[in-house]
Amino acid sequence: MLNRCCEIIKMKITEELITQYAAVSGDKNPIHLLKSAANQAGFPHQVAHGMLSMAIGAKLVSPLIQIGWTLSHYGVKFSSPLFVNDMITIEASSVTQSDKKIAMKVIGKNQEHNKVMHGKLELIK
Amino acid sequence: MIDESKVGTKTKIVNVKVKREEIQQLCHVIDEKNHVFHDVNAASEAGFEDILLPPTYPILFWQHLEPPWLETDATIIQSEQIFSYKTPLVANKMYQCQIELLKVRTRENKQFVVNRLYINDGEKVVATSDTTLVLLY
């Protein structure tokens, strides 16, 4: 069953992706969209929405949801910012499984292997 | 700054019903191709009454709710997010949603603000979404 899930996810955080997520989510905070606003807030580049990273991370368990598992918990902390043109890599670890529950840690890193988010996912039947 | 005495304040309750097309817009952005988020027949085969909302979709419900305590000129950064589900959320179902100011912690020129979104199906809470924001003044 677990071979159906948890493949490593990689995605480039393009300016277009951030703009599209801002449009869909309604989160048009200028630090996501304008370099000048990001700079003013102390960041070198536009900051990707944390929720964009988290949404991408949820794809780890989509194959399990497809076969009837239900997500019960998905929580992450955003450890450091992810910037426009960064590459995020998200993977699961410490996966445990019983008949009724699957749990795993999730971690997202940028191209320099710096942790940008970490947390856990739990699914039940 | 948010007055810590405002903890416990809630927005009004808003009805939210998500259309299939809205789910597909998010799925397109994040390149989510799993059939339960696109195809009502696949969702039905997996035991759901309509296509599923992706796990993080409820954060988009914030567009329908405007917490007055977040009307600020401060720079806002998200530091943590937790979704808890009792049942999966599906398209074309009416949910009742409300955000509560759950916690405020102030440290120098920063405030850490925890907001809880309640998603109800009638009287029953079917999911919650806790969003921790850092407000930089």
mmCIF file with all atom_site columns, C-alpha atoms in Angstrom, chain B residues 68-130:
data_model
loop_
_atom_site.group_PDB
_atom_site.id
_atom_site.type_symbol
_atom_site.label_atom_id
_atom_site.label_alt_id
_atom_site.label_comp_id
_atom_site.label_asym_id
_atom_site.label_entity_id
_atom_site.label_seq_id
_atom_site.pdbx_PDB_ins_code
_atom_site.Cartn_x
_atom_site.Cartn_y
_atom_site.Cartn_z
_atom_site.occupancy
_atom_site.B_iso_or_equiv
_atom_site.pdbx_formal_charge
_atom_site.auth_seq_id
_atom_site.auth_comp_id
_atom_site.auth_asym_id
_atom_site.auth_atom_id
_atom_site.pdbx_PDB_model_num
ATOM 1  C CA . PRO B 1 68  ? -11.267 42.403 11.893 1.00 0.00 ? 68  PRO B CA 1
ATOM 2  C CA . TRP B 1 69  ? -8.339  41.815 14.264 1.00 0.00 ? 69  TRP B CA 1
ATOM 3  C CA . LEU B 1 70  ? -6.076  41.383 11.217 1.00 0.00 ? 70  LEU B CA 1
ATOM 4  C CA . GLU B 1 71  ? -6.874  44.774 9.735  1.00 0.00 ? 71  GLU B CA 1
ATOM 5  C CA . THR B 1 72  ? -3.369  46.115 10.229 1.00 0.00 ? 72  THR B CA 1
ATOM 6  C CA . ASP B 1 73  ? -0.495  47.740 8.400  1.00 0.00 ? 73  ASP B CA 1
ATOM 7  C CA . ALA B 1 74  ? 1.938   45.248 9.946  1.00 0.00 ? 74  ALA B CA 1
ATOM 8  C CA . THR B 1 75  ? 3.826   42.851 7.683  1.00 0.00 ? 75  THR B CA 1
ATOM 9  C CA . ILE B 1 76  ? 2.180   39.455 8.068  1.00 0.00 ? 76  ILE B CA 1
ATOM 10 C CA . ILE B 1 77  ? 4.108   36.180 7.754  1.00 0.00 ? 77  ILE B CA 1
ATOM 11 C CA . GLN B 1 78  ? 2.706   32.719 8.317  1.00 0.00 ? 78  GLN B CA 1
ATOM 12 C CA . SER B 1 79  ? 4.724   30.528 10.663 1.00 0.00 ? 79  SER B CA 1
ATOM 13 C CA . GLU B 1 80  ? 2.550   27.447 11.164 1.00 0.00 ? 80  GLU B CA 1
ATOM 14 C CA . GLN B 1 81  ? -0.528  25.721 9.771  1.00 0.00 ? 81  GLN B CA 1
ATOM 15 C CA . ILE B 1 82  ? -2.497  22.731 11.036 1.00 0.00 ? 82  ILE B CA 1
ATOM 16 C CA . PHE B 1 83  ? -5.492  21.095 9.376  1.00 0.00 ? 83  PHE B CA 1
ATOM 17 C CA . SER B 1 84  ? -7.555  18.587 11.361 1.00 0.00 ? 84  SER B CA 1
ATOM 18 C CA . TYR B 1 85  ? -10.297 16.641 9.659  1.00 0.00 ? 85  TYR B CA 1
ATOM 19 C CA . LYS B 1 86  ? -13.164 14.616 11.106 1.00 0.00 ? 86  LYS B CA 1
ATOM 20 C CA . THR B 1 87  ? -14.487 13.945 7.604  1.00 0.00 ? 87  THR B CA 1
ATOM 21 C CA . PRO B 1 88  ? -13.213 14.893 4.147  1.00 0.00 ? 88  PRO B CA 1
ATOM 22 C CA . LEU B 1 89  ? -14.655 18.009 2.543  1.00 0.00 ? 89  LEU B CA 1
ATOM 23 C CA . VAL B 1 90  ? -16.319 17.737 -0.846 1.00 0.00 ? 90  VAL B CA 1
ATOM 24 C CA . ALA B 1 91  ? -17.487 19.993 -3.662 1.00 0.00 ? 91  ALA B CA 1
ATOM 25 C CA . ASN B 1 92  ? -21.047 21.281 -3.855 1.00 0.00 ? 92  ASN B CA 1
ATOM 26 C CA . LYS B 1 93  ? -21.735 20.879 -0.154 1.00 0.00 ? 93  LYS B CA 1
ATOM 27 C CA . MET B 1 94  ? -22.610 23.861 2.000  1.00 0.00 ? 94  MET B CA 1
ATOM 28 C CA . TYR B 1 95  ? -20.349 24.363 4.997  1.00 0.00 ? 95  TYR B CA 1
ATOM 29 C CA . GLN B 1 96  ? -20.699 26.926 7.769  1.00 0.00 ? 96  GLN B CA 1
ATOM 30 C CA . CYS B 1 97  ? -17.402 28.657 8.504  1.00 0.00 ? 97  CYS B CA 1
ATOM 31 C CA . GLN B 1 98  ? -16.139 30.968 11.211 1.00 0.00 ? 98  GLN B CA 1
ATOM 32 C CA . ILE B 1 99  ? -12.722 32.165 12.375 1.00 0.00 ? 99  ILE B CA 1
ATOM 33 C CA . GLU B 1 100 ? -11.839 32.639 16.049 1.00 0.00 ? 100 GLU B CA 1
ATOM 34 C CA . LEU B 1 101 ? -8.884  34.572 17.451 1.00 0.00 ? 101 LEU B CA 1
ATOM 35 C CA . LEU B 1 102 ? -7.441  31.745 19.505 1.00 0.00 ? 102 LEU B CA 1
ATOM 36 C CA . LYS B 1 103 ? -4.184  33.107 20.958 1.00 0.00 ? 103 LYS B CA 1
ATOM 37 C CA . VAL B 1 104 ? -2.042  36.249 20.872 1.00 0.00 ? 104 VAL B CA 1
ATOM 38 C CA . ARG B 1 105 ? 1.494   36.428 22.185 1.00 0.00 ? 105 ARG B CA 1
ATOM 39 C CA . THR B 1 106 ? 3.405   39.707 22.044 1.00 0.00 ? 106 THR B CA 1
ATOM 40 C CA . ARG B 1 107 ? 7.177   39.950 22.030 1.00 0.00 ? 107 ARG B CA 1
ATOM 41 C CA . GLU B 1 108 ? 8.752   43.350 21.415 1.00 0.00 ? 108 GLU B CA 1
ATOM 42 C CA . ASN B 1 109 ? 7.619   44.474 17.951 1.00 0.00 ? 109 ASN B CA 1
ATOM 43 C CA . LYS B 1 110 ? 6.139   41.108 16.987 1.00 0.00 ? 110 LYS B CA 1
ATOM 44 C CA . GLN B 1 111 ? 2.863   39.387 17.666 1.00 0.00 ? 111 GLN B CA 1
ATOM 45 C CA . PHE B 1 112 ? 2.229   35.678 17.198 1.00 0.00 ? 112 PHE B CA 1
ATOM 46 C CA . VAL B 1 113 ? -1.435  35.243 16.402 1.00 0.00 ? 113 VAL B CA 1
ATOM 47 C CA . VAL B 1 114 ? -3.241  31.900 16.227 1.00 0.00 ? 114 VAL B CA 1
ATOM 48 C CA . ASN B 1 115 ? -6.511  31.877 14.287 1.00 0.00 ? 115 ASN B CA 1
ATOM 49 C CA . ARG B 1 116 ? -8.836  28.878 14.182 1.00 0.00 ? 116 ARG B CA 1
ATOM 50 C CA . LEU B 1 117 ? -11.158 28.349 11.249 1.00 0.00 ? 117 LEU B CA 1
ATOM 51 C CA . TYR B 1 118 ? -14.102 26.127 12.152 1.00 0.00 ? 118 TYR B CA 1
ATOM 52 C CA . ILE B 1 119 ? -15.777 24.270 9.298  1.00 0.00 ? 119 ILE B CA 1
ATOM 53 C CA . ASN B 1 120 ? -19.172 22.898 10.199 1.00 0.00 ? 120 ASN B CA 1
ATOM 54 C CA . ASP B 1 121 ? -21.679 20.660 8.495  1.00 0.00 ? 121 ASP B CA 1
ATOM 55 C CA . GLY B 1 122 ? -24.721 21.834 10.403 1.00 0.00 ? 122 GLY B CA 1
ATOM 56 C CA . GLU B 1 123 ? -23.996 21.567 14.111 1.00 0.00 ? 123 GLU B CA 1
ATOM 57 C CA . LYS B 1 124 ? -21.043 19.227 13.638 1.00 0.00 ? 124 LYS B CA 1
ATOM 58 C CA . VAL B 1 125 ? -17.484 20.520 13.294 1.00 0.00 ? 125 VAL B CA 1
ATOM 59 C CA . VAL B 1 126 ? -16.038 18.505 10.405 1.00 0.00 ? 126 VAL B CA 1
ATOM 60 C CA . ALA B 1 127 ? -12.659 20.244 10.168 1.00 0.00 ? 127 ALA B CA 1
ATOM 61 C CA . THR B 1 128 ? -10.553 22.934 11.750 1.00 0.00 ? 128 THR B CA 1
ATOM 62 C CA . SER B 1 129 ? -7.659  24.905 10.368 1.00 0.00 ? 129 SER B CA 1
ATOM 63 C CA . ASP B 1 130 ? -5.241  26.641 12.749 1.00 0.00 ? 130 ASP B CA 1
#
